[in-house]
Coordinates of C-alpha atoms and ligand atoms in Angstrom, one line a residue:
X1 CA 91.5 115.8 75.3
X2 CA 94.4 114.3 73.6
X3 CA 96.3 111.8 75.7
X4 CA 98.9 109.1 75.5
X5 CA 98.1 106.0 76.4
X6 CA 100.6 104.9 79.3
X7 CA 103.6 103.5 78.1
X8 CA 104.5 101.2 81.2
X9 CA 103.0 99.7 84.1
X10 CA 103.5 97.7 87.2
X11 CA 101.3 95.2 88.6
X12 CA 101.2 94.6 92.0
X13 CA 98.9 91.6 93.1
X14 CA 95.6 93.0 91.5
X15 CA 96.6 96.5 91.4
X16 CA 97.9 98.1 88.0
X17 CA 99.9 101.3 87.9
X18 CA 100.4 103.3 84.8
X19 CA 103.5 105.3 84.3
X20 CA 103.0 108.9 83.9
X21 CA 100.4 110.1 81.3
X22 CA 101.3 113.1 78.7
X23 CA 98.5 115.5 77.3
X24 CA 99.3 117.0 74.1
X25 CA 96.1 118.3 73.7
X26 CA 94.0 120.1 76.5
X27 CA 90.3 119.9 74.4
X28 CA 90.3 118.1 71.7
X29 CA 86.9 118.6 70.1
X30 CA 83.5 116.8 70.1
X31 CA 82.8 113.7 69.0
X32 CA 83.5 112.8 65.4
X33 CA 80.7 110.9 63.9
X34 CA 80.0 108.3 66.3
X35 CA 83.5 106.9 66.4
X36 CA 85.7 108.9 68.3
X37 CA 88.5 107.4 68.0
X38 CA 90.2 107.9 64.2
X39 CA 92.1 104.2 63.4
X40 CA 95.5 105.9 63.3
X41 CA 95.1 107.1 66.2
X42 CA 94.5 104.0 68.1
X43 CA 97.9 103.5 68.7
X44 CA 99.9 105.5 71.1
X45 CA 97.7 108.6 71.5
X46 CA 93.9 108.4 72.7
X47 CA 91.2 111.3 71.4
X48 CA 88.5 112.0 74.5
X49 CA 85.9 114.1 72.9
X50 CA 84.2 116.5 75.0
X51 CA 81.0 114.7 74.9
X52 CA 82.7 111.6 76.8
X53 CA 84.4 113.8 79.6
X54 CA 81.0 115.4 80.6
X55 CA 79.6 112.3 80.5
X56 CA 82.0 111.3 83.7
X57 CA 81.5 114.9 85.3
X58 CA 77.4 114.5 85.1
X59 CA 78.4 111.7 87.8
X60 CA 81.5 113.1 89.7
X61 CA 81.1 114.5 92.8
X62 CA 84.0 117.6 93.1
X63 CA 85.0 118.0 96.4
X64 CA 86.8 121.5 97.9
X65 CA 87.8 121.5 101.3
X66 CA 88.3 124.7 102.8
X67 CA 89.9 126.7 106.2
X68 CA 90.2 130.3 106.5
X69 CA 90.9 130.6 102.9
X70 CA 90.2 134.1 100.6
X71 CA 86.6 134.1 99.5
X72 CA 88.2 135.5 96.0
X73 CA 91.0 132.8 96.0
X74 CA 87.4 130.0 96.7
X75 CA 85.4 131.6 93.7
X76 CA 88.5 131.2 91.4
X77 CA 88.5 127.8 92.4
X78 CA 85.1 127.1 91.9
X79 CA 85.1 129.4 88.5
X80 CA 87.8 126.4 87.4
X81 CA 85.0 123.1 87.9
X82 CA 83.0 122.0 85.1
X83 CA 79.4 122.5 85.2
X84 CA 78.2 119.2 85.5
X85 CA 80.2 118.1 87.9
X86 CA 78.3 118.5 91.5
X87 CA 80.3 120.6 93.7
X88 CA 80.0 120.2 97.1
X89 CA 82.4 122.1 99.9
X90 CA 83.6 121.4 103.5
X91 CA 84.5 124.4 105.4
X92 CA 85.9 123.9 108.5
X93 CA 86.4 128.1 108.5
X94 CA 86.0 129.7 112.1
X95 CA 82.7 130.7 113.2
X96 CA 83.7 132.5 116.8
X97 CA 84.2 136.3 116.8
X98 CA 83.4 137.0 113.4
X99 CA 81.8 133.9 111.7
X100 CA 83.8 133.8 108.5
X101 CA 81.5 130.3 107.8
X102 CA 78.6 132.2 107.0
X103 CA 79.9 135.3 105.2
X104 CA 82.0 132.3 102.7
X105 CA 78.8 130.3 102.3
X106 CA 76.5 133.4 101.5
X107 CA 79.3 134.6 99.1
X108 CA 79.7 131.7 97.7
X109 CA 76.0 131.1 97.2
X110 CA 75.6 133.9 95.7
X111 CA 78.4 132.6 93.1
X112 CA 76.4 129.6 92.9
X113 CA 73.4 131.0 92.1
X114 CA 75.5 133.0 89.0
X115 CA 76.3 130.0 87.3
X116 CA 73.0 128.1 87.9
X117 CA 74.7 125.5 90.5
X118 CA 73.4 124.0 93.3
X119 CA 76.4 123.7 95.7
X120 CA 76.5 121.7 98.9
X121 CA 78.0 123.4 101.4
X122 CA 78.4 122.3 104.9
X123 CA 80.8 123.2 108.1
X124 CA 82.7 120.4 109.2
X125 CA 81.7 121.4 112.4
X126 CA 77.9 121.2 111.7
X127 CA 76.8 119.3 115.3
X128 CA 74.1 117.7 113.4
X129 CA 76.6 116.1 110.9
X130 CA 78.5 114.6 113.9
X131 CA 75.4 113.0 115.0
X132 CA 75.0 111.7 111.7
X133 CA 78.0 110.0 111.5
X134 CA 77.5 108.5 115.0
X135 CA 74.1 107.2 114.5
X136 CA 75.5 105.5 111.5
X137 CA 78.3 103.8 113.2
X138 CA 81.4 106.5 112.0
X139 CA 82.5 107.7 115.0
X140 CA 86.0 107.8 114.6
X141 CA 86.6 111.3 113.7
X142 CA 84.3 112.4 116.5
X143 CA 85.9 114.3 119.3
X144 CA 84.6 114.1 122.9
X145 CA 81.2 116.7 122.2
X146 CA 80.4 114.2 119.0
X147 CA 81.4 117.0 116.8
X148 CA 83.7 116.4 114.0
X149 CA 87.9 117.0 114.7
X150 CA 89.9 119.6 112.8
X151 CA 91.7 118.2 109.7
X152 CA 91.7 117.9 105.8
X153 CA 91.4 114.4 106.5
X154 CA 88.1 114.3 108.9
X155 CA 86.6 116.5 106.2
X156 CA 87.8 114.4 103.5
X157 CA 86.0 111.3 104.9
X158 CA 82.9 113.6 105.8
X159 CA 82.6 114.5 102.0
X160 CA 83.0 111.1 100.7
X161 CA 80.0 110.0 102.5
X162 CA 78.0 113.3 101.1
X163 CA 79.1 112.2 97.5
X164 CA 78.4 108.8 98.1
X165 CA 74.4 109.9 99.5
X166 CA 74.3 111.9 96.6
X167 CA 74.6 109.2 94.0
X168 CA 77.6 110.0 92.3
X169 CA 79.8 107.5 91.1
X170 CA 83.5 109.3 91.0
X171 CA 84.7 111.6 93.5
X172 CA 87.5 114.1 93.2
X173 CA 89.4 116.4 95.6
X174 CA 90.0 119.9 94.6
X175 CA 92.5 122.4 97.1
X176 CA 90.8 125.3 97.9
X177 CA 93.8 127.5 98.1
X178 CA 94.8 127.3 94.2
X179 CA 95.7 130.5 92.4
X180 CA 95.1 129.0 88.9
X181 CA 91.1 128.2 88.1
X182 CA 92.5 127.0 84.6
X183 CA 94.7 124.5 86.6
X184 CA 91.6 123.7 88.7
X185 CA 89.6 123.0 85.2
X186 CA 92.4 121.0 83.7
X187 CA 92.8 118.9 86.4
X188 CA 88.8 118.1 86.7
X189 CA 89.2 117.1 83.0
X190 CA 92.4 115.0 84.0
X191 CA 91.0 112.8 86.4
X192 CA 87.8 112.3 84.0
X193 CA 89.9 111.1 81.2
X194 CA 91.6 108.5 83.1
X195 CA 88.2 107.4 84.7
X196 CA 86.8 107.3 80.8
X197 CA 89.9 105.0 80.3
X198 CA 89.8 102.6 83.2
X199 CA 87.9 99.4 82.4
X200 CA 87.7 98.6 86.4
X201 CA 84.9 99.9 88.5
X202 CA 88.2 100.4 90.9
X203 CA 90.0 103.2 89.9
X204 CA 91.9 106.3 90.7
X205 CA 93.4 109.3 89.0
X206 CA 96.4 111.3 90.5
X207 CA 98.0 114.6 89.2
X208 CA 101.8 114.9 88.8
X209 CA 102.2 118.3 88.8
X210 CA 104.3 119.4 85.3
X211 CA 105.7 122.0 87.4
X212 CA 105.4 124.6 90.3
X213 CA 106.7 128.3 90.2
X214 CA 109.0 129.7 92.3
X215 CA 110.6 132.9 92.4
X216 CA 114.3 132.3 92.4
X217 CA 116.6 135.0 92.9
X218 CA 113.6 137.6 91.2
X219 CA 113.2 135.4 88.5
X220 CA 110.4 133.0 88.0
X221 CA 112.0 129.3 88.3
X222 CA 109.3 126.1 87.1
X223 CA 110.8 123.2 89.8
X224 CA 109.8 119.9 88.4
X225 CA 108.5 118.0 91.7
X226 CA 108.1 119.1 95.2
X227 CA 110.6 118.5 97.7
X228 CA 108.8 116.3 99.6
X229 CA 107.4 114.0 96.5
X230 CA 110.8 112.8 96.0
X231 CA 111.5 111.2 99.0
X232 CA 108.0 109.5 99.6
X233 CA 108.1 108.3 95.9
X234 CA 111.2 106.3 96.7
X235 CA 110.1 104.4 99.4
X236 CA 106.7 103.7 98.1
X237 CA 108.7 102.2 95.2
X238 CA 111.0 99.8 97.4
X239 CA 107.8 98.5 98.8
X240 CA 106.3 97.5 95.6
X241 CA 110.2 96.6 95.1
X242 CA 110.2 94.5 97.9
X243 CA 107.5 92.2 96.8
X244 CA 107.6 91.9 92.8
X245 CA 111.0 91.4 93.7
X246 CA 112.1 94.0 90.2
X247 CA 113.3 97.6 91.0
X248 CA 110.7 100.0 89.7
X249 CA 110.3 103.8 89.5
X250 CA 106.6 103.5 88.4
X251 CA 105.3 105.7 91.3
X252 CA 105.4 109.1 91.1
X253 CA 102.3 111.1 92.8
X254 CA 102.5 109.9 96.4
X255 CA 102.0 113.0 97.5
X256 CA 99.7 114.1 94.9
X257 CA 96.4 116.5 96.3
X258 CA 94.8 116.2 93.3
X259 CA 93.6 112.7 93.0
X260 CA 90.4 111.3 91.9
X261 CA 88.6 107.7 92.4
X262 CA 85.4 105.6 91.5
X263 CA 83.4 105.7 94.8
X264 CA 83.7 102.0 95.0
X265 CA 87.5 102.7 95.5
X266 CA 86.7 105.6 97.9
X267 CA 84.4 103.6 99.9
X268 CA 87.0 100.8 100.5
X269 CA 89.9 102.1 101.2
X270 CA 91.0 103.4 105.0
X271 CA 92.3 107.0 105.9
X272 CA 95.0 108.5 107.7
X273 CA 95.4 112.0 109.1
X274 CA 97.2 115.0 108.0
X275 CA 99.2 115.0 105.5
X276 CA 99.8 111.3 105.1
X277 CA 96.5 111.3 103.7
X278 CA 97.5 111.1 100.0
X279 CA 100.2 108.5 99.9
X280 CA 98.7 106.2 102.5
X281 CA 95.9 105.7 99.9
X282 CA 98.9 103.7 98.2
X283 CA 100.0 101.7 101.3
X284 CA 95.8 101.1 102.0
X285 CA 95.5 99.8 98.8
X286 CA 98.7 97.5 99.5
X287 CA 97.5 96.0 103.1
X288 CA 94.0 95.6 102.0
X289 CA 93.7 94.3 98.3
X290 CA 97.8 93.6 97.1
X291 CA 96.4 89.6 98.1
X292 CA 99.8 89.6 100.3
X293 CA 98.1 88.2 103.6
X294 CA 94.7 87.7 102.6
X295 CA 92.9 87.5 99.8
X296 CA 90.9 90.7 98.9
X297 CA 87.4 91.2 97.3
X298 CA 86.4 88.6 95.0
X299 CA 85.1 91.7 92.8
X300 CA 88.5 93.2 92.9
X301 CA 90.1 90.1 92.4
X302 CA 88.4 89.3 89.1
X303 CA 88.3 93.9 88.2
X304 CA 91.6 94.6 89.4
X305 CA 92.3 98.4 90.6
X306 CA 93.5 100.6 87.8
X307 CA 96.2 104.1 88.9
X308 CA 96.5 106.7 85.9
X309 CA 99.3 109.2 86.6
X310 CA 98.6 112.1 84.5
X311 CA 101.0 114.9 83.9
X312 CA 99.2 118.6 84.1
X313 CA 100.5 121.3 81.7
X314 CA 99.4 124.4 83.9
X315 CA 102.2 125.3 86.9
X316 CA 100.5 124.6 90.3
X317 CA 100.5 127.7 92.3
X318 CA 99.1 127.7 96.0
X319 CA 99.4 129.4 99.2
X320 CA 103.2 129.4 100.5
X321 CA 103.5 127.6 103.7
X322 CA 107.0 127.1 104.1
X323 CA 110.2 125.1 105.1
X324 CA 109.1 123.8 108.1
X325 CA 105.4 122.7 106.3
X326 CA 107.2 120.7 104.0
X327 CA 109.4 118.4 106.6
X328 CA 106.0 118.1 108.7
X329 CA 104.4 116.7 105.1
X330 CA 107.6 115.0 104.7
X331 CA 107.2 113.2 107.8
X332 CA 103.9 112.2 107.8
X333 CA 104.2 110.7 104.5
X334 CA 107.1 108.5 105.4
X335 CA 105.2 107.7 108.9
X336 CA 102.8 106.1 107.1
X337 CA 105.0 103.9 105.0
X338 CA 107.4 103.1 108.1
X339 CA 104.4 101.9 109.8
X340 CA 103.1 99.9 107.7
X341 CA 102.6 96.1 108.3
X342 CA 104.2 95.1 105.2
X343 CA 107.2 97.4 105.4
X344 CA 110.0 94.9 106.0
X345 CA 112.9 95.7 108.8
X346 CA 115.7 97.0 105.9
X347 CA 113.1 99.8 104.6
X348 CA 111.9 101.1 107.9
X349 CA 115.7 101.2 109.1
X350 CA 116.5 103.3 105.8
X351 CA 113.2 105.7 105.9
X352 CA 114.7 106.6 109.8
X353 CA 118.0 107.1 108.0
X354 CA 116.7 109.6 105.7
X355 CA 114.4 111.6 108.1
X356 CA 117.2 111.5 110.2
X357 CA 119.7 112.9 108.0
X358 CA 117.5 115.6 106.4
X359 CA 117.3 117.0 110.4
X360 CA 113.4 115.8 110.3
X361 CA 113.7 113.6 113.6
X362 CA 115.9 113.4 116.3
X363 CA 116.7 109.7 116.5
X364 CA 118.2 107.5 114.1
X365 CA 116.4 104.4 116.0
X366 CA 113.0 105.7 116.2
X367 CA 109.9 108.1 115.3
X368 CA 106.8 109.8 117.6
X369 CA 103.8 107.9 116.8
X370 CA 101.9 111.1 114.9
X371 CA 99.4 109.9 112.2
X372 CA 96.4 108.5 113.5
X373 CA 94.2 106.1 111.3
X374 CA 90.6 105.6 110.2
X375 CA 88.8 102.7 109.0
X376 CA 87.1 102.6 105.4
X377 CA 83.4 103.9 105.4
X378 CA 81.9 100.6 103.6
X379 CA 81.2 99.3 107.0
X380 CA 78.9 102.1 108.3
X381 CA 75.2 102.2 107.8
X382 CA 74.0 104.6 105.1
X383 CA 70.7 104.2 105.5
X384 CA 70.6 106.2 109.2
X385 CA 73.1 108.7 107.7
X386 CA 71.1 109.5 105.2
X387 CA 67.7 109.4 107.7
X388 CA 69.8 112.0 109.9
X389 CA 70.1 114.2 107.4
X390 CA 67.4 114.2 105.5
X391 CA 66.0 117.0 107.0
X392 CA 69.4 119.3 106.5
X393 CA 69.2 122.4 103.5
X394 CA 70.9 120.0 101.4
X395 CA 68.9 117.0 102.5
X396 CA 67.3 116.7 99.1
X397 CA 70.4 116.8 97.4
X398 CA 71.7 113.3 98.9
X399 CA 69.2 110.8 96.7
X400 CA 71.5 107.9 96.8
X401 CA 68.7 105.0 96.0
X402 CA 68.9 102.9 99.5
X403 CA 65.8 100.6 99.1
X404 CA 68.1 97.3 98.0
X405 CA 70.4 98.6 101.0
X406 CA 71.7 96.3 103.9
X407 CA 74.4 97.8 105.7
X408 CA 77.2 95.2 105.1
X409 CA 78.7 93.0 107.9
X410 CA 81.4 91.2 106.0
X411 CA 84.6 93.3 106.5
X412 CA 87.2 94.2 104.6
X413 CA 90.7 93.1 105.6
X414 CA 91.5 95.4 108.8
X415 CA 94.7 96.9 109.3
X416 CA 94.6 95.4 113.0
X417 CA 94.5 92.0 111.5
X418 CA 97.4 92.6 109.6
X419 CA 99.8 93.6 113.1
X420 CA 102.1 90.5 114.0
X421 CA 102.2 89.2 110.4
X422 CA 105.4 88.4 109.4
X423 CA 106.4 90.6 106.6
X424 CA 106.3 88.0 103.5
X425 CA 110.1 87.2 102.0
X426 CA 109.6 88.6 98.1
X427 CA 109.9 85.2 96.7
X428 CA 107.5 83.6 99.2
X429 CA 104.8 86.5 98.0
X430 CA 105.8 85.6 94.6
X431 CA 105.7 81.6 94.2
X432 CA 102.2 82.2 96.3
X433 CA 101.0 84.1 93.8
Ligands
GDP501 P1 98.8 121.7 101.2 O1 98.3 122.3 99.9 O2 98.8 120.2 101.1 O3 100.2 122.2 101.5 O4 97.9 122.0 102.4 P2 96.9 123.2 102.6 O5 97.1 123.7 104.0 O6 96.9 124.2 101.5 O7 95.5 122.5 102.7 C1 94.9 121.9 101.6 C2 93.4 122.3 101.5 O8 92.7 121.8 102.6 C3 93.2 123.8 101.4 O9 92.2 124.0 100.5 C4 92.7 124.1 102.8 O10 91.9 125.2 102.8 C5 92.0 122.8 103.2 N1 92.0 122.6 104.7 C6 93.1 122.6 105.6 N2 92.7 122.3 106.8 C7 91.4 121.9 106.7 C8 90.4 121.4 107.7 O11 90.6 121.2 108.9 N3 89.1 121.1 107.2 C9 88.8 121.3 105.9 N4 87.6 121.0 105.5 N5 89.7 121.8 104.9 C10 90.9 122.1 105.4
CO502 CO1 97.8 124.3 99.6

């Protein structure tokens, strides 16, 4: 791959962001020699040989969540994934009347098998998963019968713990419902050039999308961003705003599905449900490691956390869900900011203002609670999850090396401990720094 190097970025406490990434060249060969990098090339445009990408997928874990989606639509999908990297899907497909679980999973074994692959799949569902998670101190997603909720997010957290057991060091979320499998491949190699870049075991690579098609009066229109994008990048902006204390438009993939992250990002950072999911990774990594309360960890302190933005050259095409899908993602995504700890009075009042206006919520004065939140999984004892399921078909698939393991007691910064804070002036955040 041929890539530019980032031209700006943002810190933000110990978090950098990188302005949007360009690709100019999808593949860009093997290795030359043993230097891959040409000296006039150093300069504004980076060469990733093939060999180095693969050499992240041999250790990224390539998650696909799934519900009720086309079995063809799936094996595209799957088709798009490099070889190396270990594919492992959550299905949370419906099993009564006619168990479409088990007709995807056979089908998609069988696709497996074709391109010598060992997939892990599992149902979100799976009873003996729940118990898993509880035995290991994750009960949060749990419903009542100890059985995993509905949700992208639940199965989200329930397949970063399976990459985690299985030893890989990156994880990266692929949709399901994606009519492109070229997309799907580009955007695999994507996040494994920005991990290749990153010189911070804390990192994470999100996908702005270079354009999605629409049919616009029967001809085919490429729209530049989504409509929802728009409106959470703003406000994620005036909160990093609010404390450098300099305007900034450096955000741009709040809402961005297609994200990717060293586990020992994954594993720190708390979750929220539906489709806040994706931009409250931002406002996690603000409340726990932006140093605006508390300090964060000494490792990520002295490492820093590293966001790539990279631009993707195929259109992203997916199921259509609608008007009424977008305001609900819409919402969620501006919930998440609006309830933040550190969203000071001005920006909450505005974010109302704008959910308001756009006929999203009734009241100009306040918003239903909707997003619910779950902690980080670093707390929670691997070693019993991976006991429990040892004995699972894929048991022998999760050979994360435990024996140094002690499940750890020092916490993160909570989010509970941030409630009643004052929210810092900017220029008290700033001469504290
Ligand atoms: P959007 O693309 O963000 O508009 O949302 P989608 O409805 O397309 O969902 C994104 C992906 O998550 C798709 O691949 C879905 O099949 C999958 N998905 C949706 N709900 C669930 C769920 O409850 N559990 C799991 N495991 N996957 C889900
Ligand atoms: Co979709």
């Amino acid at each position: 791959m041929r890539i530019e190097i980032p031209r700006e970025f943002e810190r933000f406490g110990p978090i950098m962001f990188y302005d949007v990434q360009k690709v100019y060249e999808l593949d860009s060969g093997l290795i030359y020699k043993k230097n891959e990098t040409k000296p006039e090339e150093q300069s504004v445009i980076k060469r990733i040989s093939y060999e180095s990408l693969q050499e992240i997928q041999e250790q990224m874990a390539i998650i696909v969540p799934v519900r009720n989606e086309k079995i063809k639509l799936i094996e595209g999908v799957l088709s798009g994934i490099p070889h190396h990297c270990q594919i492992i899907i959550v299905s949370n497909s419906s099993r009564e009347e006619v168990d479409r679980f088990k007709i995807e999973k056979n089908a998609l074994e069988h696709v497996g098998a074709f391109m010598k692959k060992n997939l892990l799949i599992v149902h979100q569902k799976d009873p003996a998963l729940g118990k898993a998670l509880a035995s290991a101190g994750y009960d949060y997603i749990l419903d009542e019968d100890g059985i995993v909720k509905n949700g992208k997010c639940e199965g989200m957290i329930l397949s970063t713990f399976l990459a985690h057991l299985c030893g890989k060091k990156y994880i990266g979320f692929i949709d399901s419902d994606n009519y492109f499998p070229g997309a799907v491949h580009e955007y695999v190699q994507e996040y494994s050039a920005g991990l290749y870049n990153s010189k911070s075991d804390y990192s994470m690579v999100r996908i702005a999308w270079h354009s999605k098609p629409k049919i616009v009066e029967s001809n085919l229109f490429f729209a530049k961003r989504g409509r929802a994008s728009e409106h959470t990048n703003k406000f994620l902006n005036q909160l990093v705003s609010h404390y450098t204390g300099y305007g900034t438009e450096i955000l741009k993939t709040g809402n961005a599905g297609e994200h990717a992250m060293s586990m020992e990002l994954a594993k720190n950072l708390d979750f929220s449900s539906g489709y806040s999911i994706e931009p409250y990774h931002f406002i996690s990594m603000f409340e726990r490691f932006a140093a605006i309360h508390d300090n964060p960890l000494p490792e990520i302190l002295k490492q820093g956390i590293e966001v790539y933005q990279i631009e993707s050259r195929n259109p992203h095409l997916h199921e259509v869900k609608g008007d009424e899908h977008v305001k609900d993602m819409s919402k969620a995504a501006l919930e998440v900011i609006y309830r933040s700890p550190l969203a000071p009075e001005s920006l909450k009042k505005e974010i109302l203002e704008d959910l308001f206006f756009r006929n999203i919520i009734e009241s100009k004065e306040e918003m239903k609670k909707e997003v619910v939140y779950y902690p980080a999984i670093v707390n929670c004892d691997l070693k019993k999850l991976q006991k429990e399921l040892q004995n699972q078909p894929y048991g022998d698939q999760l050979t994360l090396d435990l024996s140094k393991y002690k499940p750890s007691k020092k916490e993160g910064l909570k989010r509970d401990q941030l409630k009643g804070k004052p929210v810092p002036e900017e220029k008290n955040y700033l001469e504290a720094k």
